[in-house]
């Protein structure tokens, strides 16, 4: 079906302010201000809802942003569709294809079953994708990586990842990837990206109800988001060094699984008591943040589908941002405004660090006050693994990673929201 984009109002026969009209094998999207991406994305969802799978975008009004908006709305997890784009300028077409490639990778790897995407598989596919991006847009040799898995994690003192993942037959893993296009092994690190890669989360002994567990293959959404972020930044011409750390594990119940009351001693000396095995994401991220901090980067970003509290606050519509660094938060929101992606700031203050106390260790992995801010105390836990946590560190609770039900903008499944914003932030900070 041909899809036209018009700035004219639809004939009243199609209803007042109708978004779509049809003429035989052609549909027209009516957007008086056609640069408004949301309206185009809604129209694409409506077309998919009518069973339309193959489309050709025709006419002069299409540009990069409207083509992208249409694709976002037309996408579905089964990938049973085809979109033919109109002629665009070379730069615009290259950007569109890079967004599609990176966004599709993020969505597909989140949507795939945990039987396929095990911890080692997630780390392996991430490294392969970044290598492919580097080879396409520069030099594959700019990428080096190491995947540490199984008992080796314990031997090398990555205690959080090891303890969370030791209950599964699929071994936990940590990806340590270095993208260094400078060719200088001593080049400073612009940023370290740390992603939560829990490929399935049963909750462990603090087991989830079945309905809450049904989508827990998506608990590696933070890791997926950062893979796409680095991939798109490379496609957009990133020339500075960035390191990626993915903390991957399955959180299952078995005779080998970690238990409530266990105490983990991290490599930086911090001890953490387990009060809830379903608060496992922060346990694995701690290892990644310790390692990232050792690199002395200009800034650190960690991404995780970390708390139900953040999702309760902002729904599936925004990613939540927590940080004490107002300047870095401002840069993030400026990038988000340009890329038209939704982020929302939640509070993280010094007093939150005292709300995870315990009599048996330095900190507990859940809040210890009767009524606490769960997203904030989760951030407080992570702050114990970043030496200068008040500056140059962004924590993103990825509330908008996945939708269990469809909306008028998004199909059921992963969204890919945030890839463009974080890629832009990397490139912006690289020029400062």
GROMACS .gro file of N, CA, C and O in nm, residues 104 179 255 286 365:
model
   20
  104UNK      N    1   1.652  -0.176   1.597
  104UNK     CA    2   1.603  -0.312   1.577
  104UNK      C    3   1.684  -0.413   1.657
  104UNK      O    4   1.630  -0.510   1.710
  179UNK      N    5   3.604   0.040   2.315
  179UNK     CA    6   3.601   0.101   2.182
  179UNK      C    7   3.699   0.216   2.184
  179UNK      O    8   3.678   0.318   2.251
  255UNK      N    9   1.944  -2.510   4.447
  255UNK     CA   10   2.022  -2.536   4.569
  255UNK      C   11   2.149  -2.452   4.574
  255UNK      O   12   2.209  -2.435   4.680
  286UNK      N   13   2.688  -0.327   4.064
  286UNK     CA   14   2.796  -0.282   4.151
  286UNK      C   15   2.932  -0.324   4.097
  286UNK      O   16   3.028  -0.244   4.097
  365UNK      N   17   2.051  -0.447   5.043
  365UNK     CA   18   2.012  -0.430   4.903
  365UNK      C   19   1.867  -0.386   4.886
  365UNK      O   20   1.816  -0.382   4.775
   0.00000   0.00000   0.00000
